[in-house]
Short mmCIF file of C-alpha atoms in Angstrom, two decimals:
data_model
loop_
_atom_site.label_atom_id
_atom_site.label_comp_id
_atom_site.label_asym_id
_atom_site.label_seq_id
_atom_site.Cartn_x
_atom_site.Cartn_y
_atom_site.Cartn_z
CA UNK A 481 0.81 36.28 -6.33
CA UNK A 482 0.23 35.33 -2.70
CA UNK A 483 2.49 33.92 0.01
CA UNK A 484 -0.43 32.64 2.07
CA UNK A 485 -0.78 28.85 2.04
CA UNK A 486 -4.02 27.85 0.32
CA UNK A 487 -6.39 25.68 2.32
CA UNK A 488 -8.87 24.74 -0.41
CA UNK A 489 -8.29 24.45 -4.17
CA UNK A 490 -10.57 23.42 -7.03
CA UNK A 491 -9.23 22.08 -10.34
CA UNK A 492 -11.54 22.18 -13.37
CA UNK A 493 -11.12 19.88 -16.39
CA UNK A 494 -14.12 19.42 -18.66
CA UNK A 495 -12.81 17.07 -21.34
CA UNK A 496 -12.33 13.35 -22.03
CA UNK A 497 -11.10 10.58 -19.71
CA UNK A 498 -7.45 10.85 -20.74
CA UNK A 499 -7.43 14.63 -20.43
CA UNK A 500 -8.84 14.38 -16.91
CA UNK A 501 -6.33 11.72 -15.87
CA UNK A 502 -3.48 13.93 -17.12
CA UNK A 503 -4.53 16.71 -14.75
CA UNK A 504 -3.77 14.56 -11.68
CA UNK A 505 -0.14 15.78 -11.58
CA UNK A 506 -1.57 19.22 -10.78
CA UNK A 507 -3.21 17.78 -7.66
CA UNK A 508 -0.02 15.85 -6.89
CA UNK A 509 2.08 19.02 -7.14
CA UNK A 510 -0.29 20.92 -4.88
CA UNK A 511 -0.41 18.16 -2.26
CA UNK A 512 3.39 17.89 -2.26
CA UNK A 513 3.72 21.62 -1.56
CA UNK A 514 0.72 21.89 0.78
CA UNK A 515 -0.04 18.46 2.33
CA UNK A 516 -2.93 19.86 4.40
CA UNK A 517 -4.61 21.58 1.45
CA UNK A 518 -7.97 20.16 0.35
CA UNK A 519 -8.06 19.56 -3.41
CA UNK A 520 -11.37 19.02 -5.24
CA UNK A 521 -12.03 18.54 -8.95
CA UNK A 522 -14.87 19.48 -11.30
CA UNK A 523 -15.24 17.18 -14.33
CA UNK A 524 -17.90 15.78 -16.61
CA UNK A 525 -19.87 13.02 -14.91
CA UNK A 526 -18.86 10.35 -17.42
CA UNK A 527 -15.14 10.94 -16.70
CA UNK A 528 -15.31 10.87 -12.89
CA UNK A 529 -14.41 7.17 -12.68
CA UNK A 530 -10.87 7.92 -13.84
CA UNK A 531 -10.39 9.82 -10.56
CA UNK A 532 -12.15 7.46 -8.14
CA UNK A 533 -10.04 6.25 -5.19
CA UNK A 534 -7.37 8.91 -5.77
CA UNK A 535 -6.53 9.81 -2.19
CA UNK A 536 -5.17 13.21 -3.18
CA UNK A 537 -8.60 14.35 -4.37
CA UNK A 538 -11.07 15.09 -1.61
CA UNK A 539 -14.26 15.47 -3.61
CA UNK A 540 -15.24 15.07 -7.25
CA UNK A 541 -17.92 17.48 -8.45
CA UNK A 542 -19.55 16.61 -11.75
CA UNK A 543 -21.48 18.17 -14.61
CA UNK A 544 -23.88 15.81 -16.39
CA UNK A 545 -24.01 16.59 -20.08
CA UNK A 546 -27.47 15.01 -20.14
CA UNK A 547 -28.86 17.97 -18.16
CA UNK A 548 -29.46 19.88 -21.36
CA UNK A 549 -31.80 17.12 -22.55
CA UNK A 550 -34.05 17.62 -19.53
CA UNK A 551 -35.28 21.03 -20.63
CA UNK A 552 -33.97 24.51 -19.90
CA UNK A 553 -35.68 24.89 -16.52
CA UNK A 554 -34.28 21.66 -15.08
CA UNK A 555 -30.86 22.30 -16.58
CA UNK A 556 -30.67 25.72 -14.95
CA UNK A 557 -31.78 24.21 -11.63
CA UNK A 558 -28.92 21.69 -11.81
CA UNK A 559 -26.45 24.42 -12.74
CA UNK A 560 -27.56 26.69 -9.89
CA UNK A 561 -27.35 23.86 -7.34
CA UNK A 562 -23.83 22.96 -8.49
CA UNK A 563 -22.72 26.58 -8.39
CA UNK A 564 -24.12 27.04 -4.88
CA UNK A 565 -22.33 23.91 -3.69
CA UNK A 566 -19.03 25.06 -5.19
CA UNK A 567 -19.33 28.59 -3.77
CA UNK A 568 -20.00 27.11 -0.33
CA UNK A 569 -16.54 25.48 -0.39
CA UNK A 570 -14.88 28.92 -0.22
CA UNK A 571 -11.92 28.02 -2.38
CA UNK A 572 -8.71 30.01 -2.07
CA UNK A 573 -7.84 29.12 -5.67
CA UNK A 574 -9.73 27.74 -8.64
CA UNK A 575 -7.45 26.47 -11.41
CA UNK A 576 -9.29 26.20 -14.70
CA UNK A 577 -7.75 23.82 -17.24
CA UNK A 578 -10.70 24.01 -19.65
CA UNK A 579 -11.25 26.57 -22.38
CA UNK A 580 -15.05 26.64 -22.00
CA UNK A 581 -16.84 29.77 -20.82
CA UNK A 582 -18.83 27.71 -18.31
CA UNK A 583 -15.56 26.76 -16.61
CA UNK A 584 -14.38 30.38 -16.68
CA UNK A 585 -17.59 31.48 -14.94
CA UNK A 586 -17.08 28.89 -12.19
CA UNK A 587 -13.49 30.07 -11.76
CA UNK A 588 -14.61 33.69 -11.45
CA UNK A 589 -17.48 33.06 -9.04
CA UNK A 590 -16.19 30.27 -6.81
CA UNK A 591 -12.68 31.21 -5.74
CA UNK A 592 -10.86 34.04 -4.01
CA UNK A 593 -8.28 33.73 -6.78
CA UNK A 594 -8.53 31.98 -10.14
CA UNK A 595 -5.92 30.83 -12.64
CA UNK A 596 -5.99 29.51 -16.17
CA UNK A 597 -3.98 29.51 -19.39
CA UNK A 598 -3.81 31.95 -22.28
CA UNK A 599 -5.67 29.75 -24.73
CA UNK A 600 -5.34 31.17 -28.22
CA UNK A 601 -9.06 31.24 -28.95
CA UNK A 602 -9.74 32.86 -25.56
CA UNK A 603 -7.20 35.67 -25.76
CA UNK A 604 -9.63 38.44 -24.94
CA UNK A 605 -10.69 40.82 -22.18
CA UNK A 606 -13.55 38.65 -20.91
CA UNK A 607 -11.28 35.64 -20.38
CA UNK A 608 -8.83 37.86 -18.51
CA UNK A 609 -11.68 39.26 -16.44
CA UNK A 610 -12.70 35.74 -15.36
CA UNK A 611 -9.21 34.85 -14.10
CA UNK A 612 -6.93 36.72 -11.72
CA UNK A 613 -3.83 35.04 -13.19
CA UNK A 614 -3.10 33.62 -16.63
CA UNK A 615 -0.08 31.52 -17.60
CA UNK A 616 1.25 30.96 -21.09
CA UNK A 617 -0.24 28.07 -23.05
CA UNK A 618 2.84 25.98 -23.86
CA UNK A 619 3.47 24.78 -27.39
CA UNK A 620 3.18 21.28 -28.82
CA UNK A 621 6.82 20.53 -28.02
CA UNK A 622 5.83 20.34 -24.34
CA UNK A 623 3.98 17.40 -22.82
CA UNK A 624 0.38 18.14 -21.87
CA UNK A 625 1.28 17.45 -18.22
CA UNK A 626 3.80 20.32 -18.34
CA UNK A 627 1.13 22.41 -20.03
CA UNK A 628 -1.27 21.66 -17.15
CA UNK A 629 1.31 22.30 -14.44
CA UNK A 630 1.99 25.76 -15.89
CA UNK A 631 -1.32 26.90 -14.41
CA UNK A 632 0.26 26.71 -10.92
CA UNK A 633 2.84 29.41 -11.62
CA UNK A 634 0.99 32.01 -9.48
CA UNK A 635 1.69 29.82 -6.41
CA UNK A 636 5.44 30.25 -7.01
CA UNK A 637 6.20 26.67 -5.96
CA UNK A 638 9.80 25.56 -5.56
CA UNK A 639 11.29 23.42 -8.31
CA UNK A 640 12.73 19.95 -7.79
CA UNK A 641 9.65 17.75 -7.53
CA UNK A 642 8.38 15.82 -10.57
CA UNK A 643 4.64 15.24 -10.13
CA UNK A 644 3.13 11.95 -11.25
CA UNK A 645 0.05 10.98 -13.19
CA UNK A 646 -1.86 9.01 -10.54
CA UNK A 647 -4.53 6.34 -10.60
CA UNK A 648 -5.48 4.16 -7.64
CA UNK A 649 -7.52 0.96 -7.55
CA UNK A 650 -9.77 -0.18 -4.71
CA UNK A 651 -9.48 -3.79 -3.42
CA UNK A 652 -13.06 -4.57 -4.46
CA UNK A 653 -12.23 -3.55 -8.05
CA UNK A 654 -9.23 -5.87 -8.09
CA UNK A 655 -11.42 -8.66 -6.73
CA UNK A 656 -14.07 -8.08 -9.40
CA UNK A 657 -11.43 -8.25 -12.13
CA UNK A 658 -9.99 -11.48 -10.71
CA UNK A 659 -13.46 -13.04 -10.70
CA UNK A 660 -13.83 -12.30 -14.41
CA UNK A 661 -10.39 -13.73 -15.18
CA UNK A 662 -11.08 -16.87 -13.17
CA UNK A 663 -14.28 -17.46 -15.13
CA UNK A 664 -12.11 -17.59 -18.24
CA UNK A 665 -9.76 -20.12 -16.65
CA UNK A 666 -7.00 -17.83 -15.46
CA UNK A 667 -5.37 -19.08 -12.27
CA UNK A 668 -3.00 -16.24 -11.57
CA UNK A 669 -0.58 -16.85 -14.45
CA UNK A 670 1.54 -13.85 -15.53
CA UNK A 671 0.30 -12.16 -18.70
CA UNK A 672 0.91 -9.42 -21.24
CA UNK A 673 -2.12 -7.20 -21.83
CA UNK A 674 -2.92 -5.58 -25.16
CA UNK A 675 -5.71 -3.09 -25.78
CA UNK A 676 -5.57 -2.51 -29.56
CA UNK A 677 -8.56 -0.20 -29.92
CA UNK A 678 -9.21 3.52 -29.61
CA UNK A 679 -12.29 5.70 -29.78
CA UNK A 680 -10.70 7.10 -32.98
CA UNK A 681 -9.96 4.48 -35.61
CA UNK A 682 -7.14 6.46 -37.24
CA UNK A 683 -5.03 5.74 -34.14
CA UNK A 684 -5.26 1.95 -34.56
CA UNK A 685 -2.71 -0.48 -36.02
CA UNK A 686 -3.64 -3.02 -38.71
CA UNK A 687 -5.30 -6.22 -37.45
CA UNK A 688 -2.91 -8.53 -39.28
CA UNK A 689 0.14 -6.80 -37.79
CA UNK A 690 -1.39 -6.79 -34.33
CA UNK A 691 -2.07 -10.50 -34.64
CA UNK A 692 1.46 -11.08 -35.91
CA UNK A 693 2.93 -9.40 -32.85
CA UNK A 694 0.66 -11.28 -30.46
CA UNK A 695 1.48 -14.59 -32.13
CA UNK A 696 5.17 -13.96 -31.44
CA UNK A 697 4.35 -13.43 -27.78
CA UNK A 698 2.35 -16.66 -27.68
CA UNK A 699 5.10 -18.60 -29.42
CA UNK A 700 7.58 -17.31 -26.84
CA UNK A 701 5.39 -18.72 -24.07
CA UNK A 702 3.66 -15.52 -22.93
CA UNK A 703 0.03 -15.65 -21.82
CA UNK A 704 -2.18 -12.87 -23.19
CA UNK A 705 -5.08 -10.80 -21.92
CA UNK A 706 -6.84 -8.94 -24.74
CA UNK A 707 -9.29 -6.15 -23.94
CA UNK A 708 -11.75 -3.93 -25.78
CA UNK A 709 -14.10 -1.15 -24.73
CA UNK A 710 -17.89 -1.74 -24.80
CA UNK A 711 -17.99 -0.37 -28.33
CA UNK A 712 -19.18 -2.47 -31.28
CA UNK A 713 -16.31 -1.37 -33.50
CA UNK A 714 -13.62 -2.12 -30.92
CA UNK A 715 -15.16 -5.48 -30.09
CA UNK A 716 -15.32 -6.45 -33.77
CA UNK A 717 -11.67 -5.47 -34.16
CA UNK A 718 -10.64 -7.59 -31.19
CA UNK A 719 -12.71 -10.57 -32.37
CA UNK A 720 -10.94 -10.46 -35.74
CA UNK A 721 -7.50 -10.23 -34.11
CA UNK A 722 -8.21 -13.02 -31.61
CA UNK A 723 -9.55 -15.24 -34.40
CA UNK A 724 -6.16 -15.13 -36.14
CA UNK A 725 -4.23 -16.42 -33.11
CA UNK A 726 -3.17 -19.96 -32.29
CA UNK A 727 -2.02 -20.57 -28.73
CA UNK A 728 0.62 -23.30 -28.26
CA UNK A 729 -0.18 -26.00 -25.76
CA UNK A 730 -0.03 -24.64 -22.21
CA UNK A 731 -0.22 -20.99 -23.32
CA UNK A 732 -3.47 -19.10 -22.84
CA UNK A 733 -5.42 -16.21 -24.34
CA UNK A 734 -8.04 -14.56 -22.15
CA UNK A 735 -10.34 -12.18 -24.03
CA UNK A 736 -12.19 -9.53 -22.00
CA UNK A 737 -14.12 -7.72 -24.68
CA UNK A 738 -16.59 -5.05 -23.64
CA UNK A 739 -17.09 -6.59 -20.20
CA UNK A 740 -14.78 -4.47 -18.03
CA UNK A 741 -15.51 -1.21 -16.31
CA UNK A 742 -12.87 1.48 -16.67
CA UNK A 743 -11.60 0.70 -13.19
CA UNK A 744 -11.53 -3.06 -13.84
CA UNK A 745 -9.48 -2.36 -16.96
CA UNK A 746 -7.07 -0.41 -14.76
CA UNK A 747 -6.81 -3.41 -12.43
CA UNK A 748 -6.12 -5.68 -15.42
CA UNK A 749 -3.38 -3.34 -16.67
CA UNK A 750 -1.89 -3.11 -13.20
CA UNK A 751 -1.67 -6.91 -13.01
CA UNK A 752 0.16 -7.26 -16.34
CA UNK A 753 3.86 -7.79 -16.95
CA UNK A 754 3.61 -5.42 -19.90
CA UNK A 755 0.96 -3.22 -21.51
CA UNK A 756 0.78 -2.77 -25.29
CA UNK A 757 -1.58 -0.26 -26.85
CA UNK A 758 -2.13 2.78 -29.01
CA UNK A 759 -2.63 6.47 -28.26
CA UNK A 760 -5.69 6.09 -26.02
CA UNK A 761 -6.92 6.24 -22.43
CA UNK A 762 -5.56 2.78 -21.44
CA UNK A 763 -2.08 3.92 -22.50
CA UNK A 764 -2.27 6.85 -20.07
CA UNK A 765 -3.67 4.54 -17.39
CA UNK A 766 -0.65 2.25 -17.79
CA UNK A 767 1.63 5.26 -17.30
CA UNK A 768 -0.32 6.32 -14.21
CA UNK A 769 0.08 2.79 -12.82
CA UNK A 770 3.84 2.86 -13.59
CA UNK A 771 3.69 -0.23 -15.81
CA UNK A 772 6.22 -1.08 -18.53
CA UNK A 773 4.52 -0.40 -21.84
CA UNK A 774 4.88 -0.15 -25.59
CA UNK A 775 2.74 2.56 -27.18
CA UNK A 776 2.09 2.86 -30.92
CA UNK A 777 1.62 6.39 -32.25
CA UNK A 778 0.46 7.83 -35.55
CA UNK A 779 -0.36 11.43 -36.53
CA UNK A 780 -0.69 12.85 -33.03
CA UNK A 781 1.59 15.39 -31.38
CA UNK A 782 3.85 12.70 -29.88
CA UNK A 783 5.80 15.13 -27.69
CA UNK A 784 2.53 16.34 -26.20
CA UNK A 785 0.57 13.09 -25.83
CA UNK A 786 3.15 10.34 -25.31
CA UNK A 787 2.89 8.32 -22.07
CA UNK A 788 4.14 10.43 -19.17
CA UNK A 789 6.41 7.67 -17.94
CA UNK A 790 10.05 6.66 -18.09
CA UNK A 791 8.95 3.02 -18.50
CA UNK A 792 7.25 3.58 -21.85
CA UNK A 793 8.64 2.76 -25.28
CA UNK A 794 7.00 4.73 -28.09
CA UNK A 795 6.92 3.41 -31.66
CA UNK A 796 5.96 6.25 -34.01
CA UNK A 797 4.62 5.63 -37.50
CA UNK A 798 6.35 8.80 -38.68
CA UNK A 799 9.71 7.04 -38.36
CA UNK A 800 8.63 4.59 -41.08
CA UNK A 801 6.60 6.69 -43.51
CA UNK A 802 4.87 9.98 -44.19
CA UNK A 803 1.98 11.05 -41.94
CA UNK A 804 -0.61 13.81 -42.29
CA UNK A 805 -0.21 16.87 -40.10
CA UNK A 806 -1.89 16.34 -36.70
CA UNK A 807 -4.07 19.42 -37.14
CA UNK A 808 -5.41 18.12 -40.48
CA UNK A 809 -6.92 14.90 -39.12
CA UNK A 810 -10.61 14.23 -39.51
CA UNK A 811 -11.36 12.24 -36.35
CA UNK A 812 -14.39 10.66 -38.01
CA UNK A 813 -12.26 9.17 -40.80
CA UNK A 814 -12.15 5.36 -40.48
CA UNK A 815 -8.75 5.10 -42.21
CA UNK A 816 -6.05 3.61 -40.00
CA UNK A 817 -2.81 5.59 -40.10
CA UNK A 818 -0.32 3.35 -38.28
CA UNK A 819 0.14 0.92 -41.17
CA UNK A 820 3.76 1.94 -41.80
CA UNK A 821 4.86 0.52 -38.44
CA UNK A 822 6.50 -2.90 -39.02
CA UNK A 823 5.93 -5.81 -36.66
CA UNK A 824 9.69 -6.18 -36.14
CA UNK A 825 9.99 -2.66 -34.69
CA UNK A 826 7.24 -3.26 -32.17
CA UNK A 827 8.62 -6.71 -31.30
CA UNK A 828 12.01 -5.17 -30.52
CA UNK A 829 10.35 -2.61 -28.23
CA UNK A 830 8.34 -5.36 -26.52
CA UNK A 831 11.45 -7.46 -25.89
CA UNK A 832 13.24 -4.43 -24.47
CA UNK A 833 10.48 -3.70 -21.97
CA UNK A 834 9.98 -7.34 -21.02
CA UNK A 835 13.68 -7.51 -20.15
CA UNK A 836 13.25 -4.87 -17.41
#
């Protein structure tokens, strides 16, 4: 659309932590093509930590979803202040990777040019009016990273560069994580990290099978770090799994349940020999940190949501039994849907990645 090199670009992603992390290849692609371009992002406040310390992102603007609880007048004051701040940046391009109308309005008002995707539910004149360029929304056979990168088509960038999902960790975060490990008795021993939980229970493996896998690791002499989010359900799951394990003499289990910040969890993953998890944010963090990993998948679009990494081994429940269609899932259902995955299959994948 334009041959002029952009000087300032805003990327909008108003979704969950993993969705935001998987937009970082867009910034990476822009910075590779235009090293002097300033790239900012607009995200929900609770997801901003996933982007902290990323040197490719100049500034993180945030929307606090608690604004609406402060009354209409205060909410509008926050919205106007944010809009004024964004307009003052004088962006050459705003790339909108959200399907909300709020994001479309920012794209329309805050950039000389604006790009987005042809989301099915937004295929109308108003969506086209809000964006000066629209790219096709790729199907489920494409990874979500490719889907996000499609928004850059108006820049007509040369092929040949494969952007990365990126996450960086500050030294003080690494130090904080090491302090917590030391308090549990860790003295720098190598470890395998497993994060068995997810915000959606249907993505989780059975506790007995998880424990069976971890026991094999312990019996082979591997130290373990086990983590859980500060969520009562995840912590109860991890407590049950850990309670089934018996560490041989000289082999250790360090449980960090609900006590790590998102960035400390990233530091813990980065320090591991191997990450094991399910379809969740930590899985994408491991890919961003270029760690060997084994990821267990159930009824998700695997081609779209698998780890964006060549060092990941995916074990899919659909290879061992029938699964419901991904679009039919009730995310509030507490039924676990990875039960068909046998321990032996995951153990083989773990051995393969540990042999790297």
